[in-house]
mmCIF file of C-alpha atoms in Angstrom:
data_model
loop_
_atom_site.group_PDB
_atom_site.id
_atom_site.type_symbol
_atom_site.label_atom_id
_atom_site.label_comp_id
_atom_site.label_asym_id
_atom_site.label_seq_id
_atom_site.Cartn_x
_atom_site.Cartn_y
_atom_site.Cartn_z
ATOM 1 C CA UNK O 1 0.000 0.000 0.000
ATOM 2 C CA UNK O 2 1.468 3.365 -1.084
ATOM 3 C CA UNK O 3 1.069 6.085 1.535
ATOM 4 C CA UNK O 4 -0.197 9.575 0.796
ATOM 5 C CA UNK O 5 3.228 11.262 0.988
ATOM 6 C CA UNK O 6 4.678 8.956 -1.660
ATOM 7 C CA UNK O 7 1.703 9.521 -3.949
ATOM 8 C CA UNK O 8 2.109 13.295 -3.610
ATOM 9 C CA UNK O 9 5.816 12.959 -4.270
ATOM 10 C CA UNK O 10 5.206 10.901 -7.399
ATOM 11 C CA UNK O 11 2.667 13.426 -8.694
ATOM 12 C CA UNK O 12 5.156 16.231 -8.031
ATOM 13 C CA UNK O 13 7.810 14.491 -10.120
ATOM 14 C CA UNK O 14 5.343 14.047 -12.969
ATOM 15 C CA UNK O 15 4.560 17.744 -12.635
ATOM 16 C CA UNK O 16 8.206 18.815 -12.923
ATOM 17 C CA UNK O 17 8.722 16.837 -16.127
ATOM 18 C CA UNK O 18 5.442 18.190 -17.472
ATOM 19 C CA UNK O 19 6.557 21.740 -16.587
ATOM 20 C CA UNK O 20 9.835 21.320 -18.483
ATOM 21 C CA UNK O 21 7.991 20.016 -21.525
ATOM 22 C CA UNK O 22 5.683 23.029 -21.582
ATOM 23 C CA UNK O 23 8.601 25.434 -21.231
ATOM 24 C CA UNK O 24 10.527 23.728 -24.026
ATOM 25 C CA UNK O 25 7.704 23.637 -26.554
ATOM 26 C CA UNK O 26 6.669 27.199 -25.745
ATOM 27 C CA UNK O 27 10.083 28.366 -26.900
ATOM 28 C CA UNK O 28 10.223 26.063 -29.915
ATOM 29 C CA UNK O 29 6.812 27.037 -31.294
ATOM 30 C CA UNK O 30 7.765 30.736 -31.188
ATOM 31 C CA UNK O 31 11.132 30.352 -32.943
ATOM 32 C CA UNK O 32 9.842 31.676 -36.318
ATOM 33 C CA UNK O 33 8.420 34.796 -34.653
ATOM 34 C CA UNK O 34 11.489 35.341 -32.487
ATOM 35 C CA UNK O 35 13.839 34.795 -35.447
ATOM 36 C CA UNK O 36 11.942 37.365 -37.503
ATOM 37 C CA UNK O 37 11.732 39.784 -34.581
ATOM 38 C CA UNK O 38 15.482 39.539 -33.989
ATOM 39 C CA UNK O 39 16.129 40.042 -37.693
ATOM 40 C CA UNK O 40 18.761 37.278 -37.848
ATOM 41 C CA UNK O 41 19.579 34.859 -40.637
ATOM 42 C CA UNK O 42 19.157 31.103 -40.370
ATOM 43 C CA UNK O 43 22.885 30.739 -39.735
ATOM 44 C CA UNK O 44 22.812 33.365 -36.998
ATOM 45 C CA UNK O 45 19.806 31.612 -35.476
ATOM 46 C CA UNK O 46 21.969 28.494 -35.309
ATOM 47 C CA UNK O 47 24.403 30.430 -33.112
ATOM 48 C CA UNK O 48 21.509 31.540 -30.899
ATOM 49 C CA UNK O 49 20.464 27.892 -30.499
ATOM 50 C CA UNK O 50 24.079 27.017 -29.697
ATOM 51 C CA UNK O 51 23.511 28.690 -26.324
ATOM 52 C CA UNK O 52 20.870 26.057 -25.529
ATOM 53 C CA UNK O 53 23.288 23.248 -26.402
ATOM 54 C CA UNK O 54 26.111 24.676 -24.270
ATOM 55 C CA UNK O 55 23.798 25.182 -21.308
ATOM 56 C CA UNK O 56 22.388 21.667 -21.603
ATOM 57 C CA UNK O 57 25.870 20.172 -21.669
ATOM 58 C CA UNK O 58 26.925 22.154 -18.607
ATOM 59 C CA UNK O 59 23.797 21.182 -16.670
ATOM 60 C CA UNK O 60 24.129 17.511 -17.469
ATOM 61 C CA UNK O 61 27.826 17.288 -16.620
ATOM 62 C CA UNK O 62 27.589 19.055 -13.227
ATOM 63 C CA UNK O 63 24.236 17.755 -11.993
ATOM 64 C CA UNK O 64 25.409 14.359 -10.766
ATOM 65 C CA UNK O 65 28.021 15.893 -8.477
ATOM 66 C CA UNK O 66 25.512 18.440 -7.166
ATOM 67 C CA UNK O 67 22.944 15.731 -6.397
ATOM 68 C CA UNK O 68 25.561 13.595 -4.624
ATOM 69 C CA UNK O 69 26.542 16.525 -2.400
ATOM 70 C CA UNK O 70 23.270 18.371 -1.794
ATOM 71 C CA UNK O 71 20.484 15.930 -2.721
ATOM 72 C CA UNK O 72 17.765 16.055 -5.336
ATOM 73 C CA UNK O 73 15.463 18.627 -3.721
ATOM 74 C CA UNK O 74 17.768 21.690 -3.813
ATOM 75 C CA UNK O 75 19.065 20.775 -7.273
ATOM 76 C CA UNK O 76 15.521 20.361 -8.612
ATOM 77 C CA UNK O 77 14.487 23.651 -7.006
ATOM 78 C CA UNK O 78 17.455 25.611 -8.358
ATOM 79 C CA UNK O 79 17.123 24.071 -11.813
ATOM 80 C CA UNK O 80 13.420 24.871 -12.041
ATOM 81 C CA UNK O 81 14.043 28.460 -10.931
ATOM 82 C CA UNK O 82 16.649 28.728 -13.712
ATOM 83 C CA UNK O 83 14.126 27.432 -16.254
ATOM 84 C CA UNK O 84 11.483 29.939 -15.136
ATOM 85 C CA UNK O 85 13.962 32.835 -15.125
ATOM 86 C CA UNK O 86 15.376 31.875 -18.514
ATOM 87 C CA UNK O 87 11.941 31.899 -20.146
ATOM 88 C CA UNK O 88 11.549 35.494 -18.932
ATOM 89 C CA UNK O 89 15.035 36.406 -20.209
ATOM 90 C CA UNK O 90 14.306 34.941 -23.658
ATOM 91 C CA UNK O 91 11.059 36.922 -23.779
ATOM 92 C CA UNK O 92 12.813 40.145 -22.764
ATOM 93 C CA UNK O 93 15.535 39.494 -25.348
ATOM 94 C CA UNK O 94 12.887 39.054 -28.016
ATOM 95 C CA UNK O 95 11.109 42.264 -26.969
ATOM 96 C CA UNK O 96 14.396 44.195 -27.032
ATOM 97 C CA UNK O 97 15.483 42.511 -30.314
ATOM 98 C CA UNK O 98 18.695 41.404 -28.571
ATOM 99 C CA UNK O 99 20.094 38.159 -29.985
ATOM 100 C CA UNK O 100 22.863 37.969 -27.309
ATOM 101 C CA UNK O 101 20.232 38.222 -24.559
ATOM 102 C CA UNK O 102 18.133 35.462 -26.146
ATOM 103 C CA UNK O 103 21.279 33.321 -26.462
ATOM 104 C CA UNK O 104 22.118 33.896 -22.782
ATOM 105 C CA UNK O 105 18.552 33.027 -21.808
ATOM 106 C CA UNK O 106 18.701 29.791 -23.776
ATOM 107 C CA UNK O 107 22.021 28.913 -22.134
ATOM 108 C CA UNK O 108 20.448 29.318 -18.685
ATOM 109 C CA UNK O 109 17.400 27.390 -19.905
ATOM 110 C CA UNK O 110 19.557 24.467 -21.037
ATOM 111 C CA UNK O 111 21.425 24.449 -17.733
ATOM 112 C CA UNK O 112 18.170 24.278 -15.797
ATOM 113 C CA UNK O 113 16.625 21.595 -17.979
ATOM 114 C CA UNK O 114 19.745 19.412 -18.024
ATOM 115 C CA UNK O 115 20.531 19.548 -14.310
ATOM 116 C CA UNK O 116 16.932 19.422 -13.106
ATOM 117 C CA UNK O 117 15.859 16.390 -15.031
ATOM 118 C CA UNK O 118 18.872 14.394 -13.850
ATOM 119 C CA UNK O 119 17.844 15.180 -10.260
ATOM 120 C CA UNK O 120 14.237 14.212 -11.019
ATOM 121 C CA UNK O 121 15.451 10.936 -12.524
ATOM 122 C CA UNK O 122 17.322 10.126 -9.315
ATOM 123 C CA UNK O 123 14.243 10.959 -7.236
ATOM 124 C CA UNK O 124 12.014 8.929 -9.554
ATOM 125 C CA UNK O 125 14.262 5.916 -9.204
ATOM 126 C CA UNK O 126 13.947 6.193 -5.419
ATOM 127 C CA UNK O 127 10.148 6.242 -5.739
ATOM 128 C CA UNK O 128 10.379 3.111 -7.888
ATOM 129 C CA UNK O 129 12.371 1.417 -5.121
ATOM 130 C CA UNK O 130 9.776 2.379 -2.531
ATOM 131 C CA UNK O 131 6.674 1.468 -4.540
ATOM 132 C CA UNK O 132 8.057 -1.455 -6.523
ATOM 133 C CA UNK O 133 6.385 -0.126 -9.673
ATOM 134 C CA UNK O 134 7.636 1.642 -12.789
ATOM 135 C CA UNK O 135 7.721 5.426 -12.539
ATOM 136 C CA UNK O 136 10.487 6.624 -14.831
ATOM 137 C CA UNK O 137 8.900 5.707 -18.187
ATOM 138 C CA UNK O 138 5.815 7.709 -17.253
ATOM 139 C CA UNK O 139 8.036 10.609 -16.175
ATOM 140 C CA UNK O 140 9.554 10.834 -19.643
ATOM 141 C CA UNK O 141 6.139 10.491 -21.211
ATOM 142 C CA UNK O 142 4.955 13.444 -19.109
ATOM 143 C CA UNK O 143 7.683 15.580 -20.663
ATOM 144 C CA UNK O 144 6.409 14.735 -24.130
ATOM 145 C CA UNK O 145 2.828 15.350 -23.017
ATOM 146 C CA UNK O 146 3.943 18.752 -21.773
ATOM 147 C CA UNK O 147 5.473 19.529 -25.166
ATOM 148 C CA UNK O 148 2.156 18.710 -26.841
ATOM 149 C CA UNK O 149 0.120 20.974 -24.554
ATOM 150 C CA UNK O 150 2.688 23.748 -24.624
ATOM 151 C CA UNK O 151 2.910 23.411 -28.388
ATOM 152 C CA UNK O 152 -0.859 23.749 -28.783
ATOM 153 C CA UNK O 153 -0.799 26.880 -26.631
ATOM 154 C CA UNK O 154 2.094 28.251 -28.672
ATOM 155 C CA UNK O 155 0.260 27.528 -31.906
ATOM 156 C CA UNK O 156 -2.818 29.364 -30.641
ATOM 157 C CA UNK O 157 -0.704 32.329 -29.527
ATOM 158 C CA UNK O 158 1.010 32.440 -32.912
ATOM 159 C CA UNK O 159 -2.291 32.279 -34.789
ATOM 160 C CA UNK O 160 -3.640 35.131 -32.673
ATOM 161 C CA UNK O 161 -0.456 37.184 -33.296
ATOM 162 C CA UNK O 162 0.056 37.317 -29.539
ATOM 163 C CA UNK O 163 3.546 38.789 -28.862
ATOM 164 C CA UNK O 164 6.109 36.128 -28.061
ATOM 165 C CA UNK O 165 7.483 37.991 -25.039
ATOM 166 C CA UNK O 166 4.064 38.182 -23.364
ATOM 167 C CA UNK O 167 3.419 34.539 -24.220
ATOM 168 C CA UNK O 168 6.688 33.487 -22.588
ATOM 169 C CA UNK O 169 5.939 35.684 -19.570
ATOM 170 C CA UNK O 170 2.605 33.888 -19.123
ATOM 171 C CA UNK O 171 4.397 30.518 -19.377
ATOM 172 C CA UNK O 172 6.803 31.649 -16.639
ATOM 173 C CA UNK O 173 3.900 32.536 -14.341
ATOM 174 C CA UNK O 174 2.235 29.150 -14.884
ATOM 175 C CA UNK O 175 5.549 27.341 -14.368
ATOM 176 C CA UNK O 176 6.187 29.260 -11.139
ATOM 177 C CA UNK O 177 2.782 28.223 -9.788
ATOM 178 C CA UNK O 178 3.391 24.554 -10.655
ATOM 179 C CA UNK O 179 6.830 24.738 -9.055
ATOM 180 C CA UNK O 180 5.488 26.241 -5.822
ATOM 181 C CA UNK O 181 2.920 23.453 -5.583
ATOM 182 C CA UNK O 182 5.233 20.559 -6.438
ATOM 183 C CA UNK O 183 8.477 21.292 -4.594
ATOM 184 C CA UNK O 184 6.838 20.857 -1.169
ATOM 185 C CA UNK O 185 6.243 17.160 -1.866
ATOM 186 C CA UNK O 186 9.900 16.382 -2.647
ATOM 187 C CA UNK O 187 11.762 15.222 0.481
ATOM 188 C CA UNK O 188 15.259 16.386 1.409
ATOM 189 C CA UNK O 189 18.316 14.154 1.514
ATOM 190 C CA UNK O 190 17.584 11.938 -1.503
ATOM 191 C CA UNK O 191 20.638 11.133 -3.615
ATOM 192 C CA UNK O 192 23.303 12.295 -1.154
ATOM 193 C CA UNK O 193 26.150 9.842 -0.890
ATOM 194 C CA UNK O 194 29.834 9.595 -0.063
ATOM 195 C CA UNK O 195 31.854 8.403 -3.008
ATOM 196 C CA UNK O 196 33.885 5.302 -2.291
ATOM 197 C CA UNK O 197 37.611 5.690 -3.028
ATOM 198 C CA UNK O 198 38.815 3.987 -6.156
ATOM 199 C CA UNK O 199 42.266 2.427 -6.150
ATOM 200 C CA UNK O 200 44.766 3.162 -8.894
ATOM 201 C CA UNK O 201 44.901 -0.547 -9.711
ATOM 202 C CA UNK O 202 41.132 -0.679 -10.147
ATOM 203 C CA UNK O 203 41.215 2.324 -12.454
ATOM 204 C CA UNK O 204 43.934 0.767 -14.586
ATOM 205 C CA UNK O 205 42.065 -2.552 -14.781
ATOM 206 C CA UNK O 206 38.979 -1.007 -16.377
ATOM 207 C CA UNK O 207 38.525 -2.069 -20.010
ATOM 208 C CA UNK O 208 39.142 0.499 -22.715
ATOM 209 C CA UNK O 209 35.581 0.578 -23.914
ATOM 210 C CA UNK O 210 36.295 2.931 -26.801
ATOM 211 C CA UNK O 211 38.093 0.073 -28.547
ATOM 212 C CA UNK O 212 34.944 -2.082 -28.592
ATOM 213 C CA UNK O 213 33.690 -2.170 -32.180
ATOM 214 C CA UNK O 214 30.143 -3.101 -31.228
ATOM 215 C CA UNK O 215 29.988 -0.274 -28.701
ATOM 216 C CA UNK O 216 31.138 2.222 -31.314
ATOM 217 C CA UNK O 217 28.351 1.020 -33.624
ATOM 218 C CA UNK O 218 25.864 1.585 -30.804
ATOM 219 C CA UNK O 219 27.396 5.033 -30.425
ATOM 220 C CA UNK O 220 26.711 5.663 -34.110
ATOM 221 C CA UNK O 221 23.047 4.754 -33.519
ATOM 222 C CA UNK O 222 22.822 7.151 -30.587
ATOM 223 C CA UNK O 223 24.484 9.931 -32.581
ATOM 224 C CA UNK O 224 22.040 9.457 -35.458
ATOM 225 C CA UNK O 225 18.885 9.291 -33.370
ATOM 226 C CA UNK O 226 19.935 12.188 -31.140
ATOM 227 C CA UNK O 227 20.531 14.269 -34.255
ATOM 228 C CA UNK O 228 17.116 13.289 -35.642
ATOM 229 C CA UNK O 229 15.305 14.326 -32.471
ATOM 230 C CA UNK O 230 17.397 17.427 -31.867
ATOM 231 C CA UNK O 231 16.982 18.633 -35.451
ATOM 232 C CA UNK O 232 13.206 18.579 -35.059
ATOM 233 C CA UNK O 233 13.277 20.286 -31.669
ATOM 234 C CA UNK O 234 15.544 23.045 -32.948
ATOM 235 C CA UNK O 235 14.411 23.571 -36.516
ATOM 236 C CA UNK O 236 11.068 21.933 -37.337
ATOM 237 C CA UNK O 237 8.814 25.037 -37.152
ATOM 238 C CA UNK O 238 11.294 27.048 -39.217
ATOM 239 C CA UNK O 239 11.730 24.131 -41.608
ATOM 240 C CA UNK O 240 8.013 24.035 -42.342
ATOM 241 C CA UNK O 241 7.804 27.840 -42.631
ATOM 242 C CA UNK O 242 10.886 28.405 -44.791
ATOM 243 C CA UNK O 243 11.003 25.075 -46.576
ATOM 244 C CA UNK O 244 7.322 24.391 -47.275
ATOM 245 C CA UNK O 245 5.748 27.836 -47.203
ATOM 246 C CA UNK O 246 3.502 27.308 -44.179
ATOM 247 C CA UNK O 247 2.645 30.217 -41.943
ATOM 248 C CA UNK O 248 4.034 30.366 -38.401
ATOM 249 C CA UNK O 249 0.862 28.939 -36.802
ATOM 250 C CA UNK O 250 0.818 25.961 -39.168
ATOM 251 C CA UNK O 251 4.534 25.396 -38.528
ATOM 252 C CA UNK O 252 3.800 25.271 -34.810
ATOM 253 C CA UNK O 253 0.989 22.774 -35.440
ATOM 254 C CA UNK O 254 3.386 20.497 -37.302
ATOM 255 C CA UNK O 255 5.743 20.628 -34.332
ATOM 256 C CA UNK O 256 2.854 19.668 -32.055
ATOM 257 C CA UNK O 257 2.270 16.654 -34.311
ATOM 258 C CA UNK O 258 5.927 15.683 -33.924
ATOM 259 C CA UNK O 259 5.685 16.022 -30.125
ATOM 260 C CA UNK O 260 2.487 13.956 -30.076
ATOM 261 C CA UNK O 261 4.176 11.204 -32.095
ATOM 262 C CA UNK O 262 7.107 11.256 -29.666
ATOM 263 C CA UNK O 263 4.667 10.961 -26.762
ATOM 264 C CA UNK O 264 2.893 8.012 -28.344
ATOM 265 C CA UNK O 265 6.182 6.285 -29.096
ATOM 266 C CA UNK O 266 7.447 6.662 -25.546
ATOM 267 C CA UNK O 267 4.283 5.551 -23.789
ATOM 268 C CA UNK O 268 3.981 2.497 -26.083
ATOM 269 C CA UNK O 269 7.691 1.647 -26.187
ATOM 270 C CA UNK O 270 7.604 -0.887 -23.348
ATOM 271 C CA UNK O 271 4.898 -2.858 -25.172
ATOM 272 C CA UNK O 272 7.120 -3.365 -28.217
ATOM 273 C CA UNK O 273 10.327 -3.938 -26.258
ATOM 274 C CA UNK O 274 8.633 -6.734 -24.314
ATOM 275 C CA UNK O 275 7.707 -8.470 -27.581
ATOM 276 C CA UNK O 276 10.568 -7.767 -29.969
ATOM 277 C CA UNK O 277 14.339 -7.584 -29.739
ATOM 278 C CA UNK O 278 16.094 -4.289 -29.239
ATOM 279 C CA UNK O 279 17.726 -4.586 -32.646
ATOM 280 C CA UNK O 280 14.303 -4.922 -34.269
ATOM 281 C CA UNK O 281 12.938 -1.915 -32.382
ATOM 282 C CA UNK O 282 15.975 0.217 -33.267
ATOM 283 C CA UNK O 283 15.775 -0.796 -36.937
ATOM 284 C CA UNK O 284 12.055 -0.077 -37.121
ATOM 285 C CA UNK O 285 12.575 3.269 -35.396
ATOM 286 C CA UNK O 286 15.357 4.279 -37.755
ATOM 287 C CA UNK O 287 13.356 3.228 -40.821
ATOM 288 C CA UNK O 288 10.369 5.229 -39.612
ATOM 289 C CA UNK O 289 12.562 8.263 -39.014
ATOM 290 C CA UNK O 290 14.233 7.908 -42.408
ATOM 291 C CA UNK O 291 10.891 7.650 -44.220
ATOM 292 C CA UNK O 292 9.572 10.725 -42.422
ATOM 293 C CA UNK O 293 12.704 12.748 -43.101
ATOM 294 C CA UNK O 294 12.781 11.725 -46.773
ATOM 295 C CA UNK O 295 9.227 12.912 -47.353
ATOM 296 C CA UNK O 296 9.837 16.178 -45.490
ATOM 297 C CA UNK O 297 12.976 16.846 -47.525
ATOM 298 C CA UNK O 298 11.989 15.698 -51.011
ATOM 299 C CA UNK O 299 8.225 16.131 -51.189
ATOM 300 C CA UNK O 300 7.017 19.501 -52.488
ATOM 301 C CA UNK O 301 3.543 18.835 -51.088
ATOM 302 C CA UNK O 302 3.283 20.629 -47.751
ATOM 303 C CA UNK O 303 0.460 18.344 -46.566
ATOM 304 C CA UNK O 304 2.524 15.219 -47.286
ATOM 305 C CA UNK O 305 5.528 16.749 -45.540
ATOM 306 C CA UNK O 306 3.451 17.677 -42.490
ATOM 307 C CA UNK O 307 2.039 14.147 -42.262
ATOM 308 C CA UNK O 308 5.514 12.668 -42.658
ATOM 309 C CA UNK O 309 6.595 14.439 -39.470
ATOM 310 C CA UNK O 310 4.560 11.837 -37.549
ATOM 311 C CA UNK O 311 6.848 9.077 -38.895
ATOM 312 C CA UNK O 312 9.835 11.234 -38.003
ATOM 313 C CA UNK O 313 8.571 11.629 -34.417
ATOM 314 C CA UNK O 314 7.760 7.947 -33.947
ATOM 315 C CA UNK O 315 11.179 7.018 -35.281
ATOM 316 C CA UNK O 316 13.027 9.417 -32.997
ATOM 317 C CA UNK O 317 11.137 8.470 -29.834
ATOM 318 C CA UNK O 318 12.776 5.132 -28.999
ATOM 319 C CA UNK O 319 16.081 4.925 -30.859
ATOM 320 C CA UNK O 320 18.132 6.868 -28.344
ATOM 321 C CA UNK O 321 16.994 5.239 -25.052
ATOM 322 C CA UNK O 322 16.966 1.723 -26.530
ATOM 323 C CA UNK O 323 20.509 2.162 -27.848
ATOM 324 C CA UNK O 324 21.652 3.360 -24.429
ATOM 325 C CA UNK O 325 20.145 0.257 -22.872
ATOM 326 C CA UNK O 326 22.035 -1.853 -25.408
ATOM 327 C CA UNK O 327 25.275 -0.117 -24.467
ATOM 328 C CA UNK O 328 24.707 -1.050 -20.825
ATOM 329 C CA UNK O 329 24.905 -4.784 -21.443
ATOM 330 C CA UNK O 330 27.338 -4.798 -24.371
ATOM 331 C CA UNK O 331 30.193 -5.871 -22.089
ATOM 332 C CA UNK O 332 31.875 -5.318 -18.708
ATOM 333 C CA UNK O 333 31.874 -1.939 -16.943
ATOM 334 C CA UNK O 334 28.325 -0.933 -17.858
ATOM 335 C CA UNK O 335 28.632 2.614 -16.514
ATOM 336 C CA UNK O 336 31.711 3.422 -18.605
ATOM 337 C CA UNK O 337 30.040 2.013 -21.695
ATOM 338 C CA UNK O 338 26.836 3.981 -21.324
ATOM 339 C CA UNK O 339 28.819 7.103 -20.436
ATOM 340 C CA UNK O 340 30.862 6.796 -23.627
ATOM 341 C CA UNK O 341 27.795 6.298 -25.805
ATOM 342 C CA UNK O 342 25.935 9.142 -24.108
ATOM 343 C CA UNK O 343 28.920 11.419 -24.660
ATOM 344 C CA UNK O 344 28.789 10.590 -28.359
ATOM 345 C CA UNK O 345 25.134 11.594 -28.270
ATOM 346 C CA UNK O 346 26.065 14.940 -26.700
ATOM 347 C CA UNK O 347 28.037 15.753 -29.844
ATOM 348 C CA UNK O 348 24.787 15.778 -31.825
ATOM 349 C CA UNK O 349 23.172 18.216 -29.410
ATOM 350 C CA UNK O 350 26.205 20.482 -29.198
ATOM 351 C CA UNK O 351 27.222 20.576 -32.862
ATOM 352 C CA UNK O 352 23.885 19.864 -34.564
ATOM 353 C CA UNK O 353 22.001 23.183 -34.130
ATOM 354 C CA UNK O 354 24.726 25.536 -35.444
ATOM 355 C CA UNK O 355 25.862 23.107 -38.162
ATOM 356 C CA UNK O 356 22.362 22.735 -39.565
ATOM 357 C CA UNK O 357 21.902 26.482 -39.279
ATOM 358 C CA UNK O 358 25.009 27.213 -41.335
ATOM 359 C CA UNK O 359 24.012 24.660 -43.965
ATOM 360 C CA UNK O 360 20.490 26.066 -44.021
ATOM 361 C CA UNK O 361 21.874 29.563 -44.507
ATOM 362 C CA UNK O 362 23.747 28.478 -47.639
ATOM 363 C CA UNK O 363 21.522 25.769 -49.120
ATOM 364 C CA UNK O 364 18.146 26.015 -47.338
ATOM 365 C CA UNK O 365 16.857 24.020 -44.380
ATOM 366 C CA UNK O 366 15.355 21.222 -46.486
ATOM 367 C CA UNK O 367 18.686 20.335 -48.170
ATOM 368 C CA UNK O 368 20.451 20.726 -44.805
ATOM 369 C CA UNK O 369 18.279 17.940 -43.374
ATOM 370 C CA UNK O 370 19.842 15.502 -45.850
ATOM 371 C CA UNK O 371 22.724 15.289 -43.371
ATOM 372 C CA UNK O 372 20.306 14.071 -40.686
ATOM 373 C CA UNK O 373 18.795 11.581 -43.142
ATOM 374 C CA UNK O 374 22.216 10.096 -43.925
ATOM 375 C CA UNK O 375 22.932 9.574 -40.238
ATOM 376 C CA UNK O 376 19.528 7.949 -39.633
ATOM 377 C CA UNK O 377 20.080 5.639 -42.618
ATOM 378 C CA UNK O 378 23.365 4.635 -41.006
ATOM 379 C CA UNK O 379 21.452 3.697 -37.856
ATOM 380 C CA UNK O 380 19.323 1.271 -39.920
ATOM 381 C CA UNK O 381 22.508 -0.502 -40.983
ATOM 382 C CA UNK O 382 24.047 -0.445 -37.494
ATOM 383 C CA UNK O 383 20.862 -1.667 -35.737
ATOM 384 C CA UNK O 384 22.080 -5.298 -35.224
ATOM 385 C CA UNK O 385 24.706 -3.926 -32.823
ATOM 386 C CA UNK O 386 21.881 -3.160 -30.379
ATOM 387 C CA UNK O 387 21.605 -6.905 -29.765
ATOM 388 C CA UNK O 388 18.630 -9.129 -29.078
ATOM 389 C CA UNK O 389 18.555 -9.290 -25.294
ATOM 390 C CA UNK O 390 15.034 -8.934 -23.870
ATOM 391 C CA UNK O 391 14.264 -6.442 -21.097
ATOM 392 C CA UNK O 392 13.559 -9.069 -18.467
ATOM 393 C CA UNK O 393 16.497 -8.976 -16.082
ATOM 394 C CA UNK O 394 16.487 -6.988 -12.819
ATOM 395 C CA UNK O 395 17.409 -3.321 -12.947
ATOM 396 C CA UNK O 396 21.039 -2.267 -12.592
ATOM 397 C CA UNK O 397 21.384 0.389 -9.907
ATOM 398 C CA UNK O 398 23.764 3.272 -10.534
ATOM 399 C CA UNK O 399 24.476 6.498 -8.714
ATOM 400 C CA UNK O 400 23.708 10.161 -9.417
ATOM 401 C CA UNK O 401 26.970 10.777 -11.303
ATOM 402 C CA UNK O 402 26.163 7.839 -13.535
ATOM 403 C CA UNK O 403 22.667 9.208 -14.148
ATOM 404 C CA UNK O 404 24.259 12.454 -15.274
ATOM 405 C CA UNK O 405 26.385 10.511 -17.734
ATOM 406 C CA UNK O 406 23.382 8.586 -18.975
ATOM 407 C CA UNK O 407 21.117 11.615 -19.316
ATOM 408 C CA UNK O 408 21.147 13.221 -22.802
ATOM 409 C CA UNK O 409 18.965 16.491 -22.480
ATOM 410 C CA UNK O 410 17.738 18.355 -25.063
ATOM 411 C CA UNK O 411 14.958 20.023 -24.673
ATOM 412 C CA UNK O 412 12.960 17.114 -26.304
ATOM 413 C CA UNK O 413 13.047 14.144 -24.389
ATOM 414 C CA UNK O 414 15.957 11.802 -24.423
ATOM 415 C CA UNK O 415 16.288 10.974 -20.777
ATOM 416 C CA UNK O 416 17.633 7.643 -19.459
ATOM 417 C CA UNK O 417 17.102 7.003 -15.801
ATOM 418 C CA UNK O 418 18.995 6.005 -12.708
ATOM 419 C CA UNK O 419 17.619 2.521 -13.326
ATOM 420 C CA UNK O 420 18.701 0.824 -16.504
ATOM 421 C CA UNK O 421 16.139 -1.780 -17.478
ATOM 422 C CA UNK O 422 17.713 -4.377 -19.673
#
């Protein structure tokens, strides 16, 4: 029997993921308006988005150490405050037509998202231990659900020509109210631990995982699927506006469709993973993503391209987390293996936004997405490296630092947990 405090705590964790999803999609759906208001080119917009990537990387890399020292509650609180403040800063930067201010706001936003969701993952894993039931998959689904609802609100605001800075200010107010309600249910002291000393001999005895050919193939899968998801989160509204002639409201609607497909894929992923091998799921995901991308890139029919985004979203929803799970049991030293593969995935989030922006500036966003398509096609070929092991063995417990290494934030949902289900 689950007591009332645990139920409130679980609801609070769902709320924090939901809050982050709303904040993320609210920014994404207003990118065409903010880009036009700033008066920047597509390439310059890529540099603006680079601030989000840098902030996300910083948040992810430092969050594990912060959780180990201070616990999940203060880290979650600080991270959420950063998210709320950054939404205001981005809105002010848009109102003042200041690209550097928007970039700084996105950097703070990425730091809050990256560090906060690692802390929430640690807390969610503790709730799983207490209740004996799965919590983390639903947490990640709540993020995607938040992107759908936030995207719908952003689409409505765009259609009504509601100024982006007032829209983002309203989002900050709503997020602050959700934060004030939820943080009281999160207990103090979760995640704090004293790191055990590691001998020099033990460090030297660890396998050099970067020499494992199969692991590098899994890394290629993660790189491809992270790029596919990140490209949509960063560029999809602008892609539909500039590449297919849709207005800003319709571009936002297409992004909502992508987010809804991601949500569906994540909530239904366990069903397929319990019935098919990981390699099959990865291959099917990559094929779906490749089909969606191909139609978006090469079809001149805007309706066909908009519908193809659903295949793109379904394909991107499972490839990354399933590949990370495959890395965990690809050989000895699971933590080092998943950390290496996750680091490869970070490259896509750090380099992808500006690289696609520069290519889009010279050739257009549709041709620039050919790069993403090539990587996703590579994932189809590399899928057998994910293996065939079913997700039936007990969870492997890892610590907060390991969760930070496993956690690949982007603002769209790639979030492995403290518990790796194989």
